[in-house]
XYZ file of C-alpha atoms in Angstrom:
148
model
C -201.880 -70.521 -6.242
C -198.780 -69.577 -4.252
C -196.914 -72.648 -5.528
C -197.948 -71.829 -9.093
C -196.637 -68.246 -8.764
C -193.338 -69.444 -7.276
C -192.941 -71.972 -10.101
C -193.640 -69.223 -12.674
C -191.080 -66.888 -11.041
C -188.401 -69.610 -11.072
C -189.036 -70.646 -14.690
C -187.566 -69.163 -17.906
C -191.052 -68.268 -19.170
C -191.297 -64.534 -19.904
C -194.911 -64.133 -21.038
C -197.427 -62.679 -18.528
C -199.347 -65.028 -16.225
C -203.035 -64.290 -15.665
C -205.333 -65.385 -12.849
C -209.092 -64.837 -12.921
C -210.334 -63.180 -9.714
C -213.994 -62.889 -10.727
C -215.979 -62.206 -13.879
C -214.027 -59.710 -16.024
C -211.432 -59.148 -13.279
C -207.927 -60.598 -13.588
C -204.696 -60.515 -11.625
C -201.710 -60.375 -14.007
C -198.088 -61.129 -13.158
C -195.461 -59.742 -15.531
C -191.870 -60.931 -15.413
C -189.244 -58.363 -16.437
C -185.545 -57.635 -16.208
C -186.184 -53.917 -15.626
C -184.482 -52.433 -12.580
C -187.250 -49.896 -11.899
C -190.895 -49.345 -12.805
C -189.854 -46.372 -14.960
C -187.477 -48.588 -16.969
C -190.279 -51.093 -17.407
C -192.730 -48.444 -18.629
C -190.157 -47.025 -21.047
C -189.379 -50.554 -22.289
C -185.688 -50.235 -21.493
C -185.453 -53.814 -20.247
C -186.535 -55.758 -23.299
C -185.550 -59.411 -23.436
C -182.053 -59.905 -24.802
C -181.814 -61.113 -28.385
C -181.021 -64.793 -28.451
C -181.732 -65.368 -32.128
C -178.900 -63.419 -33.708
C -178.888 -59.828 -34.882
C -182.543 -58.749 -34.715
C -183.002 -54.994 -34.618
C -185.881 -52.874 -33.442
C -188.498 -52.639 -36.248
C -189.138 -48.940 -35.493
C -185.425 -48.188 -35.798
C -185.353 -49.984 -39.141
C -188.374 -47.982 -40.311
C -186.847 -44.603 -39.437
C -183.202 -45.315 -40.312
C -182.112 -42.874 -43.020
C -180.813 -44.587 -46.144
C -181.300 -42.492 -49.305
C -182.260 -44.421 -52.405
C -184.944 -46.479 -54.098
C -187.471 -48.356 -51.992
C -190.176 -50.828 -52.844
C -193.134 -50.471 -50.515
C -196.172 -52.730 -50.235
C -199.274 -51.652 -48.351
C -202.481 -53.602 -47.697
C -205.330 -51.183 -47.099
C -209.132 -51.019 -47.026
C -210.303 -49.317 -50.205
C -213.849 -47.979 -50.557
C -215.359 -49.024 -53.898
C -218.762 -48.496 -55.477
C -220.879 -51.562 -56.316
C -222.587 -50.543 -59.600
C -225.491 -53.013 -59.277
C -226.592 -51.727 -55.859
C -225.192 -48.192 -55.878
C -223.696 -48.845 -52.444
C -220.087 -48.731 -51.297
C -218.019 -51.423 -49.596
C -214.541 -51.869 -48.191
C -212.233 -54.119 -50.189
C -208.816 -55.355 -49.102
C -206.388 -53.931 -51.638
C -202.650 -54.443 -52.022
C -200.630 -51.654 -53.589
C -196.955 -51.972 -54.474
C -194.802 -49.063 -55.597
C -191.179 -48.174 -56.121
C -190.176 -44.702 -55.116
C -187.218 -42.550 -54.170
C -187.203 -42.063 -50.416
C -184.956 -41.361 -47.464
C -186.232 -44.127 -45.172
C -188.924 -46.755 -44.789
C -191.258 -44.257 -43.140
C -190.662 -41.767 -45.964
C -191.555 -44.527 -48.450
C -194.777 -45.208 -46.510
C -195.680 -41.502 -46.410
C -195.108 -41.085 -50.161
C -197.266 -44.115 -50.986
C -200.129 -43.024 -48.712
C -199.951 -39.436 -50.014
C -200.175 -40.767 -53.586
C -203.117 -43.066 -52.785
C -205.080 -40.415 -50.878
C -205.348 -38.368 -54.088
C -206.581 -41.371 -56.103
C -208.979 -43.362 -53.901
C -212.151 -42.535 -51.985
C -211.329 -40.463 -48.904
C -213.118 -43.032 -46.692
C -210.449 -45.609 -47.522
C -208.461 -46.756 -44.484
C -204.676 -46.969 -44.378
C -202.792 -49.074 -41.822
C -200.016 -47.852 -39.592
C -196.492 -47.949 -41.009
C -195.495 -49.883 -37.866
C -198.056 -52.635 -38.443
C -197.970 -55.900 -40.358
C -199.742 -54.446 -43.386
C -196.839 -52.335 -44.601
C -193.586 -53.843 -45.858
C -190.661 -52.224 -47.585
C -187.255 -53.094 -48.896
C -184.330 -50.957 -49.832
C -183.404 -51.454 -53.492
C -180.259 -49.362 -53.735
C -178.872 -45.903 -54.286
C -180.389 -43.375 -56.680
C -180.193 -45.135 -60.024
C -182.478 -45.814 -62.927
C -184.531 -48.914 -62.054
C -185.783 -49.356 -65.624
C -182.352 -50.775 -66.504
C -182.710 -53.545 -63.892
C -185.188 -55.513 -66.015
C -183.348 -55.098 -69.316
């Protein structure tokens, strides 16, 4: 085990290494470039970007950029089954264009709109998750002229 840990420490592998101690008990080794435990906990020592200019997704979501956005959200919608009279969750995709100040503002506007039109038991994903996507379409202009 000692040799395996030394090999892991010397390698370029950055994912955690896990060793089973006993049933449901693990010993985990995490490799980081953080100088202190506080830096590690605050995620200040993230791996450097090697694949070009990749920015933090949360920063992209909250960056203010007034204009038109197209947002797409995949959520669990509660619908009534007429034959049984029971309800079920259905995966539903909703796409909308709206005026917003940022990606998170676009998300909030879409969810606010949907909450007034679907069953209140419907479940909406987090804006930070993989079930919400948005793109900036441009400054405040009439989008109906884009398709003409």
